[in-house]
C-alpha cells in the first residue's frame, strides 16, 4: 500500500489544540500583624498570675495545716483569709478576661474588685497584728510561704493593681454600705459555731484568750474601721483616676 499524497483539493483532518485554562489569580490573604502587648493586656496577664499565685497559696496553706494532726482540716475554710482569697482568685480571673477584651471595666466588676481588695488587705493587717502580738502571748506563729503569699504579697500587688489601673470605673461613695454585710455575717457565724465546737479562727474572737467581752468588742471595732477606711481609700482613688467615657455609655455615670 502506497502513501496517499495530499493534493490541493484534499484536506486532512483538522487537529485543534486546546489552549490551557488560565487559572484565576487567588486573592492574597492580608498579612496578619501580630498584636502589640498593650498596657491593658499587661494588666490582664498580671491578674492571671495573681490568680495562679492565689491558688498555689491556698493549696500550700491547706497542705501546711495537714501537718498538724490535732488541727481539723475543715476548719481552714472558716478563716476569713481563706474565704477572701478564694473570692480574690475569682476577681483576678474576671478582671483579666475583661482587661483582654475591653479598655474600661464595667461597674459591677470594679465593685466586686474593690470589695475583695478591701477584704484581703484587712486580712493582711489582722494577720500582721496577730504575728506581732504573739510574742506577748507566750506563743510563736510561724509564717510559711503560703501565709506570706496570701497575707502580704497578693494584697500588696492587688492594691498596686487597683491604684495604677486607669481602666477602672468611678465608684460611688454608696459603695461603702456593701463592705460590712459579709464580715458581719462571717463574724456572727464564727461566734455561733465557736460556741458549739469550742474553736475560733482568731484569738480575739475566743473568749478564753481575751480578758473579756470588751476586748473582743474593741478588736471588732478596729476591724470595722479598717474595712471602711480601706474601702474609702479605694473609692477615693477610683474617683481621682476617672476619665470621661464616650457619650452614651451608660456605665460612665455612677450615682454619687
mmCIF file of N, CA, C and O in Angstrom, residues 152-216:
data_model
loop_
_atom_site.group_PDB
_atom_site.id
_atom_site.type_symbol
_atom_site.label_atom_id
_atom_site.label_comp_id
_atom_site.label_asym_id
_atom_site.label_seq_id
_atom_site.Cartn_x
_atom_site.Cartn_y
_atom_site.Cartn_z
ATOM 1 N N UNK A 152 0.407 38.846 102.491
ATOM 2 C CA UNK A 152 1.264 40.000 102.228
ATOM 3 C C UNK A 152 1.447 40.284 100.732
ATOM 4 O O UNK A 152 1.151 41.393 100.273
ATOM 5 N N UNK A 153 1.923 39.296 99.980
ATOM 6 C CA UNK A 153 2.280 39.554 98.589
ATOM 7 C C UNK A 153 1.063 39.863 97.718
ATOM 8 O O UNK A 153 1.015 40.879 97.017
ATOM 9 N N UNK A 154 0.064 38.998 97.770
ATOM 10 C CA UNK A 154 -1.114 39.205 96.924
ATOM 11 C C UNK A 154 -1.866 40.485 97.294
ATOM 12 O O UNK A 154 -2.230 41.271 96.400
ATOM 13 N N UNK A 155 -2.140 40.758 98.580
ATOM 14 C CA UNK A 155 -2.815 42.022 98.894
ATOM 15 C C UNK A 155 -2.050 43.255 98.427
ATOM 16 O O UNK A 155 -2.648 44.211 97.925
ATOM 17 N N UNK A 156 -0.718 43.234 98.578
ATOM 18 C CA UNK A 156 0.080 44.387 98.163
ATOM 19 C C UNK A 156 -0.003 44.600 96.657
ATOM 20 O O UNK A 156 -0.217 45.726 96.177
ATOM 21 N N UNK A 157 0.153 43.519 95.895
ATOM 22 C CA UNK A 157 0.104 43.642 94.437
ATOM 23 C C UNK A 157 -1.302 43.994 93.968
ATOM 24 O O UNK A 157 -1.487 44.770 93.018
ATOM 25 N N UNK A 158 -2.314 43.447 94.626
ATOM 26 C CA UNK A 158 -3.692 43.790 94.264
ATOM 27 C C UNK A 158 -3.963 45.274 94.507
ATOM 28 O O UNK A 158 -4.674 45.917 93.722
ATOM 29 N N UNK A 159 -3.413 45.822 95.575
ATOM 30 C CA UNK A 159 -3.574 47.250 95.835
ATOM 31 C C UNK A 159 -2.884 48.079 94.755
ATOM 32 O O UNK A 159 -3.440 49.079 94.268
ATOM 33 N N UNK A 160 -1.688 47.677 94.367
ATOM 34 C CA UNK A 160 -0.986 48.385 93.284
ATOM 35 C C UNK A 160 -1.763 48.277 91.976
ATOM 36 O O UNK A 160 -1.829 49.242 91.207
ATOM 37 N N UNK A 161 -2.344 47.118 91.733
ATOM 38 C CA UNK A 161 -3.170 46.939 90.538
ATOM 39 C C UNK A 161 -4.320 47.937 90.536
ATOM 40 O O UNK A 161 -4.625 48.563 89.522
ATOM 41 N N UNK A 162 -4.967 48.080 91.681
ATOM 42 C CA UNK A 162 -6.098 49.000 91.775
ATOM 43 C C UNK A 162 -5.662 50.463 91.601
ATOM 44 O O UNK A 162 -6.289 51.237 90.890
ATOM 45 N N UNK A 163 -4.582 50.835 92.267
ATOM 46 C CA UNK A 163 -4.148 52.232 92.251
ATOM 47 C C UNK A 163 -3.656 52.679 90.878
ATOM 48 O O UNK A 163 -3.821 53.843 90.502
ATOM 49 N N UNK A 164 -3.043 51.788 90.131
ATOM 50 C CA UNK A 164 -2.445 52.165 88.849
ATOM 51 C C UNK A 164 -3.332 51.868 87.652
ATOM 52 O O UNK A 164 -3.005 52.285 86.531
ATOM 53 N N UNK A 165 -4.438 51.169 87.849
ATOM 54 C CA UNK A 165 -5.315 50.796 86.739
ATOM 55 C C UNK A 165 -6.144 52.005 86.302
ATOM 56 O O UNK A 165 -6.995 52.484 87.049
ATOM 57 N N UNK A 166 -5.906 52.505 85.092
ATOM 58 C CA UNK A 166 -6.662 53.645 84.574
ATOM 59 C C UNK A 166 -7.970 53.229 83.926
ATOM 60 O O UNK A 166 -8.751 54.085 83.512
ATOM 61 N N UNK A 167 -8.232 51.930 83.837
ATOM 62 C CA UNK A 167 -9.462 51.471 83.203
ATOM 63 C C UNK A 167 -10.574 51.157 84.181
ATOM 64 O O UNK A 167 -11.639 50.688 83.767
ATOM 65 N N UNK A 168 -10.346 51.419 85.472
ATOM 66 C CA UNK A 168 -11.387 51.079 86.452
ATOM 67 C C UNK A 168 -12.504 52.118 86.432
ATOM 68 O O UNK A 168 -12.315 53.271 86.032
ATOM 69 N N UNK A 169 -13.664 51.692 86.898
ATOM 70 C CA UNK A 169 -14.831 52.555 86.921
ATOM 71 C C UNK A 169 -14.755 53.533 88.091
ATOM 72 O O UNK A 169 -14.019 53.324 89.057
ATOM 73 N N UNK A 170 -15.537 54.572 87.998
ATOM 74 C CA UNK A 170 -15.643 55.566 89.071
ATOM 75 C C UNK A 170 -16.711 55.094 90.054
ATOM 76 O O UNK A 170 -17.878 55.010 89.718
ATOM 77 N N UNK A 171 -16.280 54.781 91.270
ATOM 78 C CA UNK A 171 -17.191 54.218 92.252
ATOM 79 C C UNK A 171 -17.906 55.310 93.041
ATOM 80 O O UNK A 171 -17.353 56.384 93.287
ATOM 81 N N UNK A 172 -19.115 55.000 93.421
ATOM 82 C CA UNK A 172 -19.897 55.905 94.260
ATOM 83 C C UNK A 172 -19.541 55.688 95.715
ATOM 84 O O UNK A 172 -19.135 54.591 96.132
ATOM 85 N N UNK A 173 -19.724 56.717 96.535
ATOM 86 C CA UNK A 173 -19.500 56.581 97.966
ATOM 87 C C UNK A 173 -20.508 55.633 98.592
ATOM 88 O O UNK A 173 -20.295 55.125 99.699
ATOM 89 N N UNK A 174 -21.610 55.402 97.912
ATOM 90 C CA UNK A 174 -22.590 54.447 98.416
ATOM 91 C C UNK A 174 -22.043 53.022 98.440
ATOM 92 O O UNK A 174 -22.631 52.135 99.058
ATOM 93 N N UNK A 175 -20.932 52.831 97.763
ATOM 94 C CA UNK A 175 -20.300 51.511 97.767
ATOM 95 C C UNK A 175 -19.952 51.061 99.179
ATOM 96 O O UNK A 175 -19.945 49.851 99.477
ATOM 97 N N UNK A 176 -19.674 51.998 100.073
ATOM 98 C CA UNK A 176 -19.234 51.639 101.427
ATOM 99 C C UNK A 176 -20.267 50.806 102.173
ATOM 100 O O UNK A 176 -19.911 50.039 103.062
ATOM 101 N N UNK A 177 -21.525 50.950 101.810
ATOM 102 C CA UNK A 177 -22.548 50.184 102.524
ATOM 103 C C UNK A 177 -22.508 48.708 102.178
ATOM 104 O O UNK A 177 -23.151 47.894 102.848
ATOM 105 N N UNK A 178 -21.780 48.342 101.117
ATOM 106 C CA UNK A 178 -21.688 46.930 100.716
ATOM 107 C C UNK A 178 -20.471 46.237 101.312
ATOM 108 O O UNK A 178 -20.267 45.050 101.085
ATOM 109 N N UNK A 179 -19.666 46.954 102.071
ATOM 110 C CA UNK A 179 -18.417 46.390 102.580
ATOM 111 C C UNK A 179 -18.636 45.540 103.824
ATOM 112 O O UNK A 179 -18.024 44.475 103.985
ATOM 113 N N UNK A 180 -19.504 45.970 104.717
ATOM 114 C CA UNK A 180 -19.628 45.327 106.027
ATOM 115 C C UNK A 180 -20.575 44.130 106.112
ATOM 116 O O UNK A 180 -20.402 43.301 107.012
ATOM 117 N N UNK A 181 -21.590 43.988 105.261
ATOM 118 C CA UNK A 181 -22.532 42.869 105.462
ATOM 119 C C UNK A 181 -21.861 41.505 105.528
ATOM 120 O O UNK A 181 -22.197 40.693 106.412
ATOM 121 N N UNK A 182 -20.921 41.230 104.630
ATOM 122 C CA UNK A 182 -20.304 39.898 104.664
ATOM 123 C C UNK A 182 -19.440 39.689 105.915
ATOM 124 O O UNK A 182 -19.556 38.632 106.569
ATOM 125 N N UNK A 183 -18.569 40.635 106.297
ATOM 126 C CA UNK A 183 -17.818 40.422 107.546
ATOM 127 C C UNK A 183 -18.724 40.264 108.766
ATOM 128 O O UNK A 183 -18.406 39.471 109.667
ATOM 129 N N UNK A 184 -19.831 40.993 108.818
ATOM 130 C CA UNK A 184 -20.756 40.847 109.951
ATOM 131 C C UNK A 184 -21.373 39.447 109.950
ATOM 132 O O UNK A 184 -21.477 38.793 111.000
ATOM 133 N N UNK A 185 -21.774 38.980 108.763
ATOM 134 C CA UNK A 185 -22.344 37.626 108.676
ATOM 135 C C UNK A 185 -21.297 36.584 109.054
ATOM 136 O O UNK A 185 -21.600 35.610 109.765
ATOM 137 N N UNK A 186 -20.053 36.787 108.578
ATOM 138 C CA UNK A 186 -18.984 35.841 108.918
ATOM 139 C C UNK A 186 -18.722 35.843 110.422
ATOM 140 O O UNK A 186 -18.555 34.773 111.030
ATOM 141 N N UNK A 187 -18.672 37.028 111.046
ATOM 142 C CA UNK A 187 -18.419 37.095 112.480
ATOM 143 C C UNK A 187 -19.525 36.444 113.284
ATOM 144 O O UNK A 187 -19.250 35.730 114.263
ATOM 145 N N UNK A 188 -20.761 36.664 112.871
ATOM 146 C CA UNK A 188 -21.883 36.039 113.574
ATOM 147 C C UNK A 188 -21.809 34.521 113.482
ATOM 148 O O UNK A 188 -21.970 33.806 114.485
ATOM 149 N N UNK A 189 -21.547 34.028 112.282
ATOM 150 C CA UNK A 189 -21.412 32.578 112.102
ATOM 151 C C UNK A 189 -20.262 32.024 112.927
ATOM 152 O O UNK A 189 -20.368 30.950 113.542
ATOM 153 N N UNK A 190 -19.147 32.759 112.977
ATOM 154 C CA UNK A 190 -17.972 32.281 113.711
ATOM 155 C C UNK A 190 -18.249 32.196 115.203
ATOM 156 O O UNK A 190 -17.851 31.230 115.869
ATOM 157 N N UNK A 191 -18.932 33.201 115.744
ATOM 158 C CA UNK A 191 -19.262 33.174 117.175
ATOM 159 C C UNK A 191 -20.199 32.018 117.505
ATOM 160 O O UNK A 191 -20.019 31.300 118.498
ATOM 161 N N UNK A 192 -21.223 31.833 116.687
ATOM 162 C CA UNK A 192 -22.188 30.761 116.952
ATOM 163 C C UNK A 192 -21.514 29.401 116.803
ATOM 164 O O UNK A 192 -21.661 28.520 117.669
ATOM 165 N N UNK A 193 -20.775 29.221 115.737
ATOM 166 C CA UNK A 193 -20.106 27.928 115.517
ATOM 167 C C UNK A 193 -19.085 27.657 116.607
ATOM 168 O O UNK A 193 -18.967 26.534 117.106
ATOM 169 N N UNK A 194 -18.320 28.694 116.987
ATOM 170 C CA UNK A 194 -17.297 28.514 118.009
ATOM 171 C C UNK A 194 -17.871 28.097 119.343
ATOM 172 O O UNK A 194 -17.242 27.324 120.087
ATOM 173 N N UNK A 195 -19.054 28.596 119.668
ATOM 174 C CA UNK A 195 -19.672 28.220 120.941
ATOM 175 C C UNK A 195 -20.055 26.749 120.972
ATOM 176 O O UNK A 195 -20.149 26.148 122.046
ATOM 177 N N UNK A 196 -20.238 26.146 119.802
ATOM 178 C CA UNK A 196 -20.594 24.720 119.737
ATOM 179 C C UNK A 196 -19.359 23.821 119.627
ATOM 180 O O UNK A 196 -19.292 22.775 120.275
ATOM 181 N N UNK A 197 -18.398 24.206 118.800
ATOM 182 C CA UNK A 197 -17.241 23.336 118.555
ATOM 183 C C UNK A 197 -16.064 23.688 119.453
ATOM 184 O O UNK A 197 -15.077 22.933 119.527
ATOM 185 N N UNK A 198 -16.114 24.847 120.117
ATOM 186 C CA UNK A 198 -15.030 25.220 121.014
ATOM 187 C C UNK A 198 -13.767 25.647 120.307
ATOM 188 O O UNK A 198 -12.667 25.504 120.866
ATOM 189 N N UNK A 199 -13.889 26.179 119.110
ATOM 190 C CA UNK A 199 -12.703 26.617 118.334
ATOM 191 C C UNK A 199 -13.040 27.878 117.562
ATOM 192 O O UNK A 199 -14.131 28.001 116.981
ATOM 193 N N UNK A 200 -12.080 28.820 117.557
ATOM 194 C CA UNK A 200 -12.249 30.089 116.853
ATOM 195 C C UNK A 200 -11.021 30.326 115.972
ATOM 196 O O UNK A 200 -9.892 30.029 116.387
ATOM 197 N N UNK A 201 -11.207 30.850 114.789
ATOM 198 C CA UNK A 201 -10.058 31.018 113.883
ATOM 199 C C UNK A 201 -9.071 32.091 114.331
ATOM 200 O O UNK A 201 -7.902 32.043 113.938
ATOM 201 N N UNK A 202 -9.511 33.064 115.131
ATOM 202 C CA UNK A 202 -8.634 34.149 115.578
ATOM 203 C C UNK A 202 -8.768 34.317 117.095
ATOM 204 O O UNK A 202 -9.859 34.183 117.650
ATOM 205 N N UNK A 203 -7.642 34.639 117.729
ATOM 206 C CA UNK A 203 -7.615 34.650 119.198
ATOM 207 C C UNK A 203 -8.571 35.683 119.785
ATOM 208 O O UNK A 203 -9.161 35.460 120.844
ATOM 209 N N UNK A 204 -8.728 36.833 119.116
ATOM 210 C CA UNK A 204 -9.546 37.894 119.708
ATOM 211 C C UNK A 204 -11.043 37.572 119.655
ATOM 212 O O UNK A 204 -11.854 38.296 120.246
ATOM 213 N N UNK A 205 -11.395 36.487 118.971
ATOM 214 C CA UNK A 205 -12.788 36.042 118.965
ATOM 215 C C UNK A 205 -13.038 34.952 120.007
ATOM 216 O O UNK A 205 -14.190 34.619 120.285
ATOM 217 N N UNK A 206 -11.964 34.408 120.548
ATOM 218 C CA UNK A 206 -12.069 33.312 121.515
ATOM 219 C C UNK A 206 -12.190 33.885 122.923
ATOM 220 O O UNK A 206 -11.260 34.539 123.415
ATOM 221 N N UNK A 207 -13.312 33.666 123.604
ATOM 222 C CA UNK A 207 -13.468 34.210 124.961
ATOM 223 C C UNK A 207 -12.385 33.731 125.919
ATOM 224 O O UNK A 207 -12.070 34.426 126.896
ATOM 225 N N UNK A 208 -11.803 32.563 125.658
ATOM 226 C CA UNK A 208 -10.789 32.023 126.564
ATOM 227 C C UNK A 208 -9.444 32.706 126.388
ATOM 228 O O UNK A 208 -8.552 32.538 127.234
ATOM 229 N N UNK A 209 -9.247 33.464 125.304
ATOM 230 C CA UNK A 209 -7.954 34.072 125.033
ATOM 231 C C UNK A 209 -7.961 35.591 125.153
ATOM 232 O O UNK A 209 -6.960 36.239 124.840
ATOM 233 N N UNK A 210 -9.048 36.156 125.600
ATOM 234 C CA UNK A 210 -9.113 37.609 125.792
ATOM 235 C C UNK A 210 -9.496 37.891 127.237
ATOM 236 O O UNK A 210 -9.958 37.003 127.974
ATOM 237 N N UNK A 211 -9.297 39.127 127.643
ATOM 238 C CA UNK A 211 -9.575 39.492 129.037
ATOM 239 C C UNK A 211 -11.063 39.600 129.333
ATOM 240 O O UNK A 211 -11.472 39.584 130.494
ATOM 241 N N UNK A 212 -11.855 39.721 128.287
ATOM 242 C CA UNK A 212 -13.295 39.833 128.490
ATOM 243 C C UNK A 212 -13.981 40.274 127.208
ATOM 244 O O UNK A 212 -13.329 40.525 126.186
ATOM 245 N N UNK A 213 -15.294 40.381 127.245
ATOM 246 C CA UNK A 213 -16.038 40.777 126.039
ATOM 247 C C UNK A 213 -15.623 42.139 125.503
ATOM 248 O O UNK A 213 -15.664 42.362 124.282
ATOM 249 N N UNK A 214 -15.208 43.055 126.382
ATOM 250 C CA UNK A 214 -14.841 44.389 125.918
ATOM 251 C C UNK A 214 -13.634 44.344 124.984
ATOM 252 O O UNK A 214 -13.554 45.112 124.020
ATOM 253 N N UNK A 215 -12.695 43.454 125.268
ATOM 254 C CA UNK A 215 -11.528 43.339 124.396
ATOM 255 C C UNK A 215 -11.935 42.824 123.016
ATOM 256 O O UNK A 215 -11.451 43.316 121.988
ATOM 257 N N UNK A 216 -12.843 41.861 122.979
ATOM 258 C CA UNK A 216 -13.342 41.359 121.700
ATOM 259 C C UNK A 216 -14.064 42.459 120.930
ATOM 260 O O UNK A 216 -13.866 42.624 119.717
#
